[in-house]
PDB file of C-alpha atoms in Angstrom:
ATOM      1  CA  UNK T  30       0.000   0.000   0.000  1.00 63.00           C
ATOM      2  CA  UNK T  31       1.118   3.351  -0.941  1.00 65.00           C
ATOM      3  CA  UNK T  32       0.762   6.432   1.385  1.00 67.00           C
ATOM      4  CA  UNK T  33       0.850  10.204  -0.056  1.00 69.00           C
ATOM      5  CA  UNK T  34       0.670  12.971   2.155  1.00 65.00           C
ATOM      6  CA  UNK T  35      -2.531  15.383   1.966  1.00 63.00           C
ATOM      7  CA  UNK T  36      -2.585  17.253   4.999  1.00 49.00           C
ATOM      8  CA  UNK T  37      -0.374  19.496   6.803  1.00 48.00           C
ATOM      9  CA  UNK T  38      -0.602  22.763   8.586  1.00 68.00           C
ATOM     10  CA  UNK T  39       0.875  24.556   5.258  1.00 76.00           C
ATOM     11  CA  UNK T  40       0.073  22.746   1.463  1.00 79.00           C
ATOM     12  CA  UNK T  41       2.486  19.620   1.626  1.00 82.00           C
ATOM     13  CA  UNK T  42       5.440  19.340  -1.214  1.00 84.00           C
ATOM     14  CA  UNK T  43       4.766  16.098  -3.508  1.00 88.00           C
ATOM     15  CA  UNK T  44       7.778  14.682  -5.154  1.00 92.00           C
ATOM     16  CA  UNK T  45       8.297  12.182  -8.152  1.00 94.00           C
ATOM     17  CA  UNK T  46       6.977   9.581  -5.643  1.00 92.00           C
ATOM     18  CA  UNK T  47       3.793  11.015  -4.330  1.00 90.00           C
ATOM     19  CA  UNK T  48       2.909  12.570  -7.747  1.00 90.00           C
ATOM     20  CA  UNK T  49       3.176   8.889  -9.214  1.00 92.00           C
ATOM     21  CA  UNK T  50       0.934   7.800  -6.450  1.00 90.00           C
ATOM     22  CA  UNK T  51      -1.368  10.266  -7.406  1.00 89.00           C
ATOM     23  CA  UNK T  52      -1.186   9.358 -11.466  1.00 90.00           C
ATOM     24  CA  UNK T  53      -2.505   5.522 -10.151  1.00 91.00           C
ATOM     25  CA  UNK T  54      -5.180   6.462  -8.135  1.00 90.00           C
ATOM     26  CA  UNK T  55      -6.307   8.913 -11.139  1.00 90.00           C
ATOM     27  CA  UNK T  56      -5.688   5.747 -13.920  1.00 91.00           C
ATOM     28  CA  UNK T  57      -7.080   2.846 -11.808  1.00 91.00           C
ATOM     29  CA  UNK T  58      -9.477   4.828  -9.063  1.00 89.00           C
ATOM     30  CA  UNK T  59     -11.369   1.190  -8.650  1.00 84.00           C
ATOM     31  CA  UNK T  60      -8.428   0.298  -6.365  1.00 87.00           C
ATOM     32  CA  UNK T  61      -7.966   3.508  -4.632  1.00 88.00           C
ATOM     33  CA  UNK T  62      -9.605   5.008  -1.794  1.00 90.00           C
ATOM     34  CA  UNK T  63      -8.954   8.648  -0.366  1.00 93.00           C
ATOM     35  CA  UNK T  64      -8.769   9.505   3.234  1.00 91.00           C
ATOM     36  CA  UNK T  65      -9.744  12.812   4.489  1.00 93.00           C
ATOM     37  CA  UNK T  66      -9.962  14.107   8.085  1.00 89.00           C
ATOM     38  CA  UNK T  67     -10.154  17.555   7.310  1.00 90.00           C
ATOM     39  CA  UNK T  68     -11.373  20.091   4.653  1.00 92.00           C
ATOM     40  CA  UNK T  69      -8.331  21.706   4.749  1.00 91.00           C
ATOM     41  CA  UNK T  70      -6.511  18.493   3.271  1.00 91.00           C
ATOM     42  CA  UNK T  71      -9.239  18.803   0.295  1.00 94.00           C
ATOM     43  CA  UNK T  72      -8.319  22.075  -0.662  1.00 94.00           C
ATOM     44  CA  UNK T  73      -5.073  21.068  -0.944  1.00 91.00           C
ATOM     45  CA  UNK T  74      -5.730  18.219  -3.362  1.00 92.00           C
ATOM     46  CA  UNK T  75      -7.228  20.599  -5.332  1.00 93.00           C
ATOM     47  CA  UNK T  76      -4.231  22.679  -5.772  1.00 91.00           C
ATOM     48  CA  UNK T  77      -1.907  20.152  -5.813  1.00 88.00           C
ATOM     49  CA  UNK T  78      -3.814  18.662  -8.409  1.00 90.00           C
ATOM     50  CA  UNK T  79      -5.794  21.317 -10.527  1.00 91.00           C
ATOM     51  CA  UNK T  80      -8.423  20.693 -13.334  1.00 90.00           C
ATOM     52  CA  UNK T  81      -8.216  16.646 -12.278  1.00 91.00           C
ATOM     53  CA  UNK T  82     -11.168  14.354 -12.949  1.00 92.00           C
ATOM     54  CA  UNK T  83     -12.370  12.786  -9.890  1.00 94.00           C
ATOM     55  CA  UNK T  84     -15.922  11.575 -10.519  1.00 92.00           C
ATOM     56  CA  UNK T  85     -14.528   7.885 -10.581  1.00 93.00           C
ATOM     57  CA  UNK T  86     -13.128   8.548  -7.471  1.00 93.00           C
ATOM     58  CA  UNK T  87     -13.980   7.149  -3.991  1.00 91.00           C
ATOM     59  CA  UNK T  88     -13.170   8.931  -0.895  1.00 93.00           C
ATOM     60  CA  UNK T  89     -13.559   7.903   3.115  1.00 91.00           C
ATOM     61  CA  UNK T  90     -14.191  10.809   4.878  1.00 93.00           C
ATOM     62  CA  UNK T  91     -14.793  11.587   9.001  1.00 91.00           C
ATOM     63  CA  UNK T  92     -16.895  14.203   9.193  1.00 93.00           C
ATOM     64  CA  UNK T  93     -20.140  15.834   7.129  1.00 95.00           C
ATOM     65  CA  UNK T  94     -18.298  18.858   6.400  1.00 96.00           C
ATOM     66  CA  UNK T  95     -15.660  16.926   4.993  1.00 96.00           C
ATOM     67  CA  UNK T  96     -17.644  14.811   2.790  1.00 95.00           C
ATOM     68  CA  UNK T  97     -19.048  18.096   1.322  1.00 95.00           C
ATOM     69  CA  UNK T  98     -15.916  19.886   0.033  1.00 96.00           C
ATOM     70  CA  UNK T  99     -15.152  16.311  -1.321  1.00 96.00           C
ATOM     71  CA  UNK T 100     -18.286  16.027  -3.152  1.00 95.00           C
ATOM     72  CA  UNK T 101     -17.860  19.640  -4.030  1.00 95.00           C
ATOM     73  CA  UNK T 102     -14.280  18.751  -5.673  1.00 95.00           C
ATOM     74  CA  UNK T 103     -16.220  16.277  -7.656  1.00 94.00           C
ATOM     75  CA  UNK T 104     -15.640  13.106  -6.151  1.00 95.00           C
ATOM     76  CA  UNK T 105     -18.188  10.229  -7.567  1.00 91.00           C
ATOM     77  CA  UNK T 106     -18.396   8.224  -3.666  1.00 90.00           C
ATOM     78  CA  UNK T 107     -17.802   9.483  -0.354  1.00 92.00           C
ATOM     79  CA  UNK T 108     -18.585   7.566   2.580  1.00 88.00           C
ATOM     80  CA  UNK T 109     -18.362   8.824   6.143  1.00 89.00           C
ATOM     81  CA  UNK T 110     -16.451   6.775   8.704  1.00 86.00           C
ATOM     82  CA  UNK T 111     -15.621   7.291  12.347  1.00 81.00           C
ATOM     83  CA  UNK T 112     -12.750   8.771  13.366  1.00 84.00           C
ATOM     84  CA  UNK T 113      -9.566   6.463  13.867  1.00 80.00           C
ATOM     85  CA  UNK T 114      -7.130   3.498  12.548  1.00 80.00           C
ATOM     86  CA  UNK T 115      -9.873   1.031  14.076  1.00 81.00           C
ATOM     87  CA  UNK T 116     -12.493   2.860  11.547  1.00 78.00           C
ATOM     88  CA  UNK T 117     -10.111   2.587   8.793  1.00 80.00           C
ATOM     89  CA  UNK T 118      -9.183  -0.970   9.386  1.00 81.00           C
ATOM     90  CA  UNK T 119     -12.685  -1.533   9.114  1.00 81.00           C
ATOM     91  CA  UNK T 120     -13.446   0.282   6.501  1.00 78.00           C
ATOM     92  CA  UNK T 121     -10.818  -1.856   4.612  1.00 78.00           C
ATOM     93  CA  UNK T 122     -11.831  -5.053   6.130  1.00 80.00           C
ATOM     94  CA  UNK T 123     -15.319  -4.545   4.451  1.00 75.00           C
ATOM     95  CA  UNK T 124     -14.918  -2.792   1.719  1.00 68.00           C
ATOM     96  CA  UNK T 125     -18.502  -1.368   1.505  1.00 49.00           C
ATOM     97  CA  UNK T 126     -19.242   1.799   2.937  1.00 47.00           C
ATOM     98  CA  UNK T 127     -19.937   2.300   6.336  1.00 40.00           C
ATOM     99  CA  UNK T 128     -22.023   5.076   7.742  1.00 40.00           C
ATOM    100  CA  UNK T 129     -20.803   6.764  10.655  1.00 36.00           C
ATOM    101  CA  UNK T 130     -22.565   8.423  13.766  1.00 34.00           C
ATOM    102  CA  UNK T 131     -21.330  11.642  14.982  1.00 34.00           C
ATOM    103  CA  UNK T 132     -17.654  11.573  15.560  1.00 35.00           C
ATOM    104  CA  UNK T 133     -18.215  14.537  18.565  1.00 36.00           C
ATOM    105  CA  UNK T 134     -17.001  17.490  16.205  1.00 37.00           C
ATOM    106  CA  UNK T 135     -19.711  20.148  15.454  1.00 34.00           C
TER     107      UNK T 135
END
């Protein structure tokens, strides 16, 4: 499994490595799944990667606000999971999409 950086107080510096990551999940997004925990980390998939096509694109995402700036960037599925590696694992372990209950942010 790959892992590219998306968040960071400050828009994170891809190199030859993440930007190859990110040229899979665009060419085969059936075996890709984005993880967002904030909307910050959206925006800066958006500028990192301007103009993209994401409606084939599935993202996991831990809060409602999150899942809208996703959908808003164009993604084609967002689900909402709880917060956490145990959500993730899950969320892996299933591999359907899993509906989450408030995670305690407002």
């Amino acid at each position: 499994m790959a892992l590219v950086q998306g968040y960071e107080r400050g828009a994170p510096r891809w190199g030859p490595t993440e930007l190859a990551v990110l040229q899979a999940a665009l060419s085969d997004p059936a075996s890709h799944v984005w993880l967002f925990s904030s909307s910050e980390g959206v925006g800066h998939l958006a500028t990192l990667a301007p103009g993209r096509d994401w409606h084939r694109s599935r993202a996991w995402v831990t809060h409602p606000r999150i899942a809208q700036a996703v959908q808003s960037l164009g993604f084609g599925s967002v689900d909402l999971i709880e917060v956490g590696v145990d959500a993730v694992r899950r969320a892996v372990a299933e591999g359907a999409s899993i509906q989450s209950s408030s995670n305690g942010e407002s």
